[in-house]
């Protein structure tokens, strides 16, 4: 069974540009989470989808970040315009049940904003 | 503000040694504590702990939760070079499904 996949692995962009990250959860997982790890700091929650609905987006840093999950399958996270402090590793995770034990993580997308 | 603190930040030991990693938390309405191992990319799940005093074990790894002390330990016995990784602790509260993460412990096992 394929795990959580993320695309791209690494993206380098200039300040002010737009970047879209993609996450494909494990098939059948209704719950999808986005997390971010900024260099030297702990992983932080960004938001949680249940199917196509945003269950909790309290961790989104500001309105430059837009997450979507049309159709309840894959999700995208767009940063527009990107700022230097957006650099970090963006992880996606999925789980079958909201109260389930385990969130399965993708390999992450490393975003570097120059 | 909810927070999770791990110690030590990094640890270097020799193969065969036993290590104990610590995780303490301050979280309102605690639900569960999870341990993950991160090698190169994706964190992989190790344990989930909800009840105090019950040890979870998987091979050479074991973990236990102390709700009175608001902490958990992860033990690795007879360490191997393949145990080298960042070990992450995360806590979930009842009110939402976010994971609140510690900064991780970087464990290096020398041959």
PDB file of C-alpha atoms in Angstrom:
ATOM      1  CA  UNK A   1       0.000   0.000   0.000  1.00  0.00           C
ATOM      2  CA  UNK A   2       1.406   3.374  -0.975  1.00  0.00           C
ATOM      3  CA  UNK A   3       2.145   5.751   1.852  1.00  0.00           C
ATOM      4  CA  UNK A   4       1.608   9.485   2.025  1.00  0.00           C
ATOM      5  CA  UNK A   5       3.390  11.210  -0.818  1.00  0.00           C
ATOM      6  CA  UNK A   6       4.358  14.828  -1.176  1.00  0.00           C
ATOM      7  CA  UNK A   7       5.486  16.876  -4.120  1.00  0.00           C
ATOM      8  CA  UNK A   8       7.949  18.397  -4.668  1.00  0.00           C
ATOM      9  CA  UNK A   9      10.702  17.124  -2.395  1.00  0.00           C
ATOM     10  CA  UNK A  10      12.433  20.448  -2.381  1.00  0.00           C
ATOM     11  CA  UNK A  11      11.491  23.828  -3.772  1.00  0.00           C
ATOM     12  CA  UNK A  12      13.669  26.907  -3.920  1.00  0.00           C
ATOM     13  CA  UNK A  13      11.904  30.157  -4.781  1.00  0.00           C
ATOM     14  CA  UNK A  14      12.508  33.839  -4.451  1.00  0.00           C
ATOM     15  CA  UNK A  15      10.734  36.075  -1.989  1.00  0.00           C
ATOM     16  CA  UNK A  16       7.456  37.273  -3.453  1.00  0.00           C
ATOM     17  CA  UNK A  17       6.923  34.244  -5.657  1.00  0.00           C
ATOM     18  CA  UNK A  18       4.185  31.676  -5.295  1.00  0.00           C
ATOM     19  CA  UNK A  19       4.647  28.024  -4.459  1.00  0.00           C
ATOM     20  CA  UNK A  20       2.135  25.210  -4.301  1.00  0.00           C
ATOM     21  CA  UNK A  21       2.843  22.077  -2.345  1.00  0.00           C
ATOM     22  CA  UNK A  22       0.901  18.900  -2.900  1.00  0.00           C
ATOM     23  CA  UNK A  23       0.040  16.014  -0.603  1.00  0.00           C
ATOM     24  CA  UNK A  24      -1.522  12.712  -1.589  1.00  0.00           C
ATOM     25  CA  UNK A  25      -2.769  10.910   1.519  1.00  0.00           C
ATOM     26  CA  UNK A  26      -3.137   7.188   1.894  1.00  0.00           C
ATOM     27  CA  UNK A  27      -6.152   6.051  -0.072  1.00  0.00           C
ATOM     28  CA  UNK A  28      -9.250   5.946   2.094  1.00  0.00           C
ATOM     29  CA  UNK A  29      -7.923   8.265   4.769  1.00  0.00           C
ATOM     30  CA  UNK A  30     -10.468  10.988   5.425  1.00  0.00           C
ATOM     31  CA  UNK A  31      -8.195  12.995   7.694  1.00  0.00           C
ATOM     32  CA  UNK A  32      -5.355  15.037   6.303  1.00  0.00           C
ATOM     33  CA  UNK A  33      -3.036  17.262   8.307  1.00  0.00           C
ATOM     34  CA  UNK A  34      -0.422  19.824   7.373  1.00  0.00           C
ATOM     35  CA  UNK A  35       2.527  20.578   9.664  1.00  0.00           C
ATOM     36  CA  UNK A  36       5.574  22.771   9.297  1.00  0.00           C
ATOM     37  CA  UNK A  37       9.038  22.642  10.813  1.00  0.00           C
ATOM     38  CA  UNK A  38      10.999  25.837  10.646  1.00  0.00           C
ATOM     39  CA  UNK A  39      14.768  25.454  11.024  1.00  0.00           C
ATOM     40  CA  UNK A  40      15.762  24.920  14.635  1.00  0.00           C
ATOM     41  CA  UNK A  41      12.215  24.829  15.940  1.00  0.00           C
ATOM     42  CA  UNK A  42       9.680  22.140  16.679  1.00  0.00           C
ATOM     43  CA  UNK A  43       7.070  20.876  14.252  1.00  0.00           C
ATOM     44  CA  UNK A  44       3.945  23.035  14.319  1.00  0.00           C
ATOM     45  CA  UNK A  45       0.407  22.141  13.309  1.00  0.00           C
ATOM     46  CA  UNK A  46      -1.038  24.127  10.424  1.00  0.00           C
ATOM     47  CA  UNK A  47      -4.429  22.648   9.659  1.00  0.00           C
ATOM     48  CA  UNK A  48      -6.633  19.582   9.537  1.00  0.00           C
ATOM     49  CA  UNK A  49      -9.049  18.446   6.850  1.00  0.00           C
ATOM     50  CA  UNK A  50     -11.795  15.911   7.274  1.00  0.00           C
ATOM     51  CA  UNK A  51     -12.565  14.911   3.725  1.00  0.00           C
ATOM     52  CA  UNK A  52     -12.857  18.219   1.885  1.00  0.00           C
ATOM     53  CA  UNK A  53     -13.769  20.312   4.934  1.00  0.00           C
ATOM     54  CA  UNK A  54     -11.358  22.305   7.047  1.00  0.00           C
ATOM     55  CA  UNK A  55     -11.837  20.953  10.543  1.00  0.00           C
ATOM     56  CA  UNK A  56      -9.235  23.123  12.207  1.00  0.00           C
ATOM     57  CA  UNK A  57      -7.090  25.779  10.595  1.00  0.00           C
ATOM     58  CA  UNK A  58      -5.963  27.470  13.773  1.00  0.00           C
ATOM     59  CA  UNK A  59      -2.303  26.888  12.986  1.00  0.00           C
ATOM     60  CA  UNK A  60      -2.225  28.678   9.653  1.00  0.00           C
ATOM     61  CA  UNK A  61       0.279  31.523  10.060  1.00  0.00           C
ATOM     62  CA  UNK A  62      -1.482  34.189   7.983  1.00  0.00           C
ATOM     63  CA  UNK A  63      -3.593  34.771   4.905  1.00  0.00           C
ATOM     64  CA  UNK A  64      -0.674  34.181   2.561  1.00  0.00           C
ATOM     65  CA  UNK A  65      -1.290  30.474   3.123  1.00  0.00           C
ATOM     66  CA  UNK A  66      -4.183  28.765   1.389  1.00  0.00           C
ATOM     67  CA  UNK A  67      -4.945  25.073   1.737  1.00  0.00           C
ATOM     68  CA  UNK A  68      -7.458  23.183  -0.337  1.00  0.00           C
ATOM     69  CA  UNK A  69      -8.675  19.640  -0.603  1.00  0.00           C
ATOM     70  CA  UNK A  70     -11.182  19.581  -3.398  1.00  0.00           C
ATOM     71  CA  UNK A  71     -12.974  16.266  -3.648  1.00  0.00           C
ATOM     72  CA  UNK A  72     -11.506  15.087  -0.388  1.00  0.00           C
ATOM     73  CA  UNK A  73      -8.531  13.370  -1.953  1.00  0.00           C
ATOM     74  CA  UNK A  74      -5.224  15.170  -2.405  1.00  0.00           C
ATOM     75  CA  UNK A  75      -4.517  18.519  -0.828  1.00  0.00           C
ATOM     76  CA  UNK A  76      -2.561  21.557  -1.899  1.00  0.00           C
ATOM     77  CA  UNK A  77      -0.955  24.224   0.219  1.00  0.00           C
ATOM     78  CA  UNK A  78      -0.237  27.462  -1.600  1.00  0.00           C
ATOM     79  CA  UNK A  79       1.974  30.198  -0.266  1.00  0.00           C
ATOM     80  CA  UNK A  80       1.468  33.528  -2.018  1.00  0.00           C
ATOM     81  CA  UNK A  81       3.544  35.639  -1.842  1.00  0.00           C
ATOM     82  CA  UNK A  82       6.295  33.692  -0.125  1.00  0.00           C
ATOM     83  CA  UNK A  83       8.418  35.367   2.524  1.00  0.00           C
ATOM     84  CA  UNK A  84      11.819  34.410   3.899  1.00  0.00           C
ATOM     85  CA  UNK A  85      10.321  33.138   7.167  1.00  0.00           C
ATOM     86  CA  UNK A  86       8.210  30.620   5.269  1.00  0.00           C
ATOM     87  CA  UNK A  87      11.306  28.488   4.678  1.00  0.00           C
ATOM     88  CA  UNK A  88      11.117  25.118   6.352  1.00  0.00           C
ATOM     89  CA  UNK A  89       9.936  21.571   5.893  1.00  0.00           C
ATOM     90  CA  UNK A  90       6.225  21.111   5.284  1.00  0.00           C
ATOM     91  CA  UNK A  91       4.897  17.731   6.349  1.00  0.00           C
ATOM     92  CA  UNK A  92       1.607  16.191   5.449  1.00  0.00           C
ATOM     93  CA  UNK A  93       0.012  13.353   7.398  1.00  0.00           C
ATOM     94  CA  UNK A  94      -3.145  11.337   7.044  1.00  0.00           C
ATOM     95  CA  UNK A  95      -5.194   9.106   9.275  1.00  0.00           C
ATOM     96  CA  UNK A  96      -8.203   6.932   8.794  1.00  0.00           C
ATOM     97  CA  UNK A  97     -10.134   8.021  11.842  1.00  0.00           C
ATOM     98  CA  UNK A  98     -10.023  11.398  13.497  1.00  0.00           C
ATOM     99  CA  UNK A  99      -9.533   9.830  16.872  1.00  0.00           C
ATOM    100  CA  UNK A 100      -7.221   7.186  15.463  1.00  0.00           C
ATOM    101  CA  UNK A 101      -3.914   6.431  17.027  1.00  0.00           C
ATOM    102  CA  UNK A 102      -1.611   7.023  14.205  1.00  0.00           C
ATOM    103  CA  UNK A 103      -1.028   9.751  11.704  1.00  0.00           C
ATOM    104  CA  UNK A 104       1.048   8.531   8.792  1.00  0.00           C
ATOM    105  CA  UNK A 105       3.523  11.112   7.630  1.00  0.00           C
ATOM    106  CA  UNK A 106       4.804  11.953   4.197  1.00  0.00           C
ATOM    107  CA  UNK A 107       8.487  12.654   3.534  1.00  0.00           C
ATOM    108  CA  UNK A 108       7.959  16.403   3.630  1.00  0.00           C
ATOM    109  CA  UNK A 109       8.643  19.208   1.193  1.00  0.00           C
ATOM    110  CA  UNK A 110      11.625  21.365   1.970  1.00  0.00           C
ATOM    111  CA  UNK A 111      10.821  24.961   1.007  1.00  0.00           C
ATOM    112  CA  UNK A 112      13.607  27.466   0.720  1.00  0.00           C
ATOM    113  CA  UNK A 113      12.700  31.097   0.130  1.00  0.00           C
ATOM    114  CA  UNK A 114      15.608  33.263  -0.961  1.00  0.00           C
TER     115      UNK A 114
ATOM    116  CA  UNK B   1       0.136  27.826  26.121  1.00  0.00           C
ATOM    117  CA  UNK B   2       0.471  24.112  25.536  1.00  0.00           C
ATOM    118  CA  UNK B   3       4.039  22.922  25.199  1.00  0.00           C
ATOM    119  CA  UNK B   4       6.130  19.775  24.960  1.00  0.00           C
ATOM    120  CA  UNK B   5       9.767  19.704  26.046  1.00  0.00           C
ATOM    121  CA  UNK B   6      12.205  16.950  25.175  1.00  0.00           C
ATOM    122  CA  UNK B   7      15.577  16.240  26.698  1.00  0.00           C
ATOM    123  CA  UNK B   8      18.330  15.888  25.948  1.00  0.00           C
ATOM    124  CA  UNK B   9      18.421  17.785  22.665  1.00  0.00           C
ATOM    125  CA  UNK B  10      21.088  15.442  21.407  1.00  0.00           C
ATOM    126  CA  UNK B  11      22.845  12.352  22.634  1.00  0.00           C
ATOM    127  CA  UNK B  12      25.856  10.423  21.365  1.00  0.00           C
ATOM    128  CA  UNK B  13      26.467   6.916  22.712  1.00  0.00           C
ATOM    129  CA  UNK B  14      28.207   3.745  21.616  1.00  0.00           C
ATOM    130  CA  UNK B  15      26.570   0.695  20.171  1.00  0.00           C
ATOM    131  CA  UNK B  16      25.263  -1.569  22.890  1.00  0.00           C
ATOM    132  CA  UNK B  17      24.525   1.214  25.347  1.00  0.00           C
ATOM    133  CA  UNK B  18      21.061   1.791  26.769  1.00  0.00           C
ATOM    134  CA  UNK B  19      19.507   5.227  26.387  1.00  0.00           C
ATOM    135  CA  UNK B  20      16.562   6.983  27.982  1.00  0.00           C
ATOM    136  CA  UNK B  21      14.894   9.894  26.262  1.00  0.00           C
ATOM    137  CA  UNK B  22      12.591  12.228  28.140  1.00  0.00           C
ATOM    138  CA  UNK B  23       9.449  14.090  27.208  1.00  0.00           C
ATOM    139  CA  UNK B  24       7.536  16.418  29.510  1.00  0.00           C
ATOM    140  CA  UNK B  25       4.378  18.293  28.671  1.00  0.00           C
ATOM    141  CA  UNK B  26       2.059  21.044  29.769  1.00  0.00           C
ATOM    142  CA  UNK B  27      -1.162  20.484  27.917  1.00  0.00           C
ATOM    143  CA  UNK B  28      -4.700  21.251  28.920  1.00  0.00           C
ATOM    144  CA  UNK B  29      -7.061  18.296  28.687  1.00  0.00           C
ATOM    145  CA  UNK B  30      -4.440  15.709  27.838  1.00  0.00           C
ATOM    146  CA  UNK B  31      -5.576  12.905  25.558  1.00  0.00           C
ATOM    147  CA  UNK B  32      -2.510  10.955  24.461  1.00  0.00           C
ATOM    148  CA  UNK B  33       1.247  11.113  24.013  1.00  0.00           C
ATOM    149  CA  UNK B  34       2.942   9.770  20.918  1.00  0.00           C
ATOM    150  CA  UNK B  35       6.527   8.925  20.068  1.00  0.00           C
ATOM    151  CA  UNK B  36       7.844   9.080  16.521  1.00  0.00           C
ATOM    152  CA  UNK B  37      11.209   8.222  14.972  1.00  0.00           C
ATOM    153  CA  UNK B  38      12.472  10.423  12.168  1.00  0.00           C
ATOM    154  CA  UNK B  39      15.403   9.186  10.143  1.00  0.00           C
ATOM    155  CA  UNK B  40      15.778  10.817   6.788  1.00  0.00           C
ATOM    156  CA  UNK B  41      12.331  11.958   5.886  1.00  0.00           C
ATOM    157  CA  UNK B  42       8.931  11.009   7.277  1.00  0.00           C
ATOM    158  CA  UNK B  43       8.421  10.573  11.022  1.00  0.00           C
ATOM    159  CA  UNK B  44       7.365   7.000  11.692  1.00  0.00           C
ATOM    160  CA  UNK B  45       5.075   6.078  14.527  1.00  0.00           C
ATOM    161  CA  UNK B  46       6.487   4.199  17.512  1.00  0.00           C
ATOM    162  CA  UNK B  47       4.043   4.313  20.415  1.00  0.00           C
ATOM    163  CA  UNK B  48       0.884   5.936  21.655  1.00  0.00           C
ATOM    164  CA  UNK B  49       0.383   6.235  25.405  1.00  0.00           C
ATOM    165  CA  UNK B  50      -2.827   7.177  27.126  1.00  0.00           C
ATOM    166  CA  UNK B  51      -2.706   5.466  30.504  1.00  0.00           C
ATOM    167  CA  UNK B  52      -0.204   6.078  33.242  1.00  0.00           C
ATOM    168  CA  UNK B  53       2.149   3.296  34.300  1.00  0.00           C
ATOM    169  CA  UNK B  54       1.486   0.894  31.446  1.00  0.00           C
ATOM    170  CA  UNK B  55       4.622   0.105  29.494  1.00  0.00           C
ATOM    171  CA  UNK B  56       4.439  -0.248  25.741  1.00  0.00           C
ATOM    172  CA  UNK B  57       7.154  -2.395  24.226  1.00  0.00           C
ATOM    173  CA  UNK B  58       8.392  -3.107  20.730  1.00  0.00           C
ATOM    174  CA  UNK B  59      11.598  -5.078  20.483  1.00  0.00           C
ATOM    175  CA  UNK B  60      14.365  -3.101  22.128  1.00  0.00           C
ATOM    176  CA  UNK B  61      12.194  -0.026  22.488  1.00  0.00           C
ATOM    177  CA  UNK B  62       9.829   0.650  25.339  1.00  0.00           C
ATOM    178  CA  UNK B  63       7.945   3.629  26.635  1.00  0.00           C
ATOM    179  CA  UNK B  64       5.898   4.577  29.660  1.00  0.00           C
ATOM    180  CA  UNK B  65       3.737   7.517  30.652  1.00  0.00           C
ATOM    181  CA  UNK B  66       3.577   9.192  34.047  1.00  0.00           C
ATOM    182  CA  UNK B  67       0.528  11.441  34.172  1.00  0.00           C
ATOM    183  CA  UNK B  68       1.324  12.604  37.675  1.00  0.00           C
ATOM    184  CA  UNK B  69       4.709  13.890  36.550  1.00  0.00           C
ATOM    185  CA  UNK B  70       3.351  14.939  33.131  1.00  0.00           C
ATOM    186  CA  UNK B  71       6.116  13.078  31.397  1.00  0.00           C
ATOM    187  CA  UNK B  72       7.100  10.056  29.401  1.00  0.00           C
ATOM    188  CA  UNK B  73      10.319   8.197  28.766  1.00  0.00           C
ATOM    189  CA  UNK B  74      11.461   6.229  25.750  1.00  0.00           C
ATOM    190  CA  UNK B  75      14.031   3.522  26.456  1.00  0.00           C
ATOM    191  CA  UNK B  76      16.218   1.867  23.877  1.00  0.00           C
ATOM    192  CA  UNK B  77      18.319  -1.058  25.061  1.00  0.00           C
ATOM    193  CA  UNK B  78      21.333  -2.582  23.304  1.00  0.00           C
ATOM    194  CA  UNK B  79      21.419   0.297  20.840  1.00  0.00           C
ATOM    195  CA  UNK B  80      22.460  -0.249  17.237  1.00  0.00           C
ATOM    196  CA  UNK B  81      23.702   2.205  14.631  1.00  0.00           C
ATOM    197  CA  UNK B  82      20.328   1.904  12.940  1.00  0.00           C
ATOM    198  CA  UNK B  83      18.738   3.516  15.978  1.00  0.00           C
ATOM    199  CA  UNK B  84      20.392   6.798  15.047  1.00  0.00           C
ATOM    200  CA  UNK B  85      17.570   9.237  14.352  1.00  0.00           C
ATOM    201  CA  UNK B  86      15.628  12.142  15.743  1.00  0.00           C
ATOM    202  CA  UNK B  87      13.058  10.935  18.265  1.00  0.00           C
ATOM    203  CA  UNK B  88      10.003  13.141  18.430  1.00  0.00           C
ATOM    204  CA  UNK B  89       7.408  13.347  21.171  1.00  0.00           C
ATOM    205  CA  UNK B  90       3.966  14.790  20.495  1.00  0.00           C
ATOM    206  CA  UNK B  91       0.892  15.289  22.654  1.00  0.00           C
ATOM    207  CA  UNK B  92      -2.729  15.486  21.651  1.00  0.00           C
ATOM    208  CA  UNK B  93      -5.430  17.142  23.736  1.00  0.00           C
ATOM    209  CA  UNK B  94      -9.080  16.230  23.908  1.00  0.00           C
ATOM    210  CA  UNK B  95     -10.477  19.361  22.337  1.00  0.00           C
ATOM    211  CA  UNK B  96      -8.831  19.035  18.945  1.00  0.00           C
ATOM    212  CA  UNK B  97      -6.730  16.649  16.926  1.00  0.00           C
ATOM    213  CA  UNK B  98      -3.629  18.724  16.576  1.00  0.00           C
ATOM    214  CA  UNK B  99      -0.339  17.223  17.620  1.00  0.00           C
ATOM    215  CA  UNK B 100       1.790  19.500  19.807  1.00  0.00           C
ATOM    216  CA  UNK B 101       5.396  18.602  19.176  1.00  0.00           C
ATOM    217  CA  UNK B 102       8.598  18.672  21.134  1.00  0.00           C
ATOM    218  CA  UNK B 103      11.802  19.784  19.445  1.00  0.00           C
ATOM    219  CA  UNK B 104      13.087  16.215  19.298  1.00  0.00           C
ATOM    220  CA  UNK B 105      16.138  14.396  20.613  1.00  0.00           C
ATOM    221  CA  UNK B 106      18.859  13.699  18.078  1.00  0.00           C
ATOM    222  CA  UNK B 107      20.342  10.321  18.916  1.00  0.00           C
ATOM    223  CA  UNK B 108      23.634   9.244  17.379  1.00  0.00           C
ATOM    224  CA  UNK B 109      24.887   5.710  17.915  1.00  0.00           C
ATOM    225  CA  UNK B 110      28.596   5.235  17.260  1.00  0.00           C
ATOM    226  CA  UNK B 111      29.875   1.813  16.220  1.00  0.00           C
TER     227      UNK B 111
END
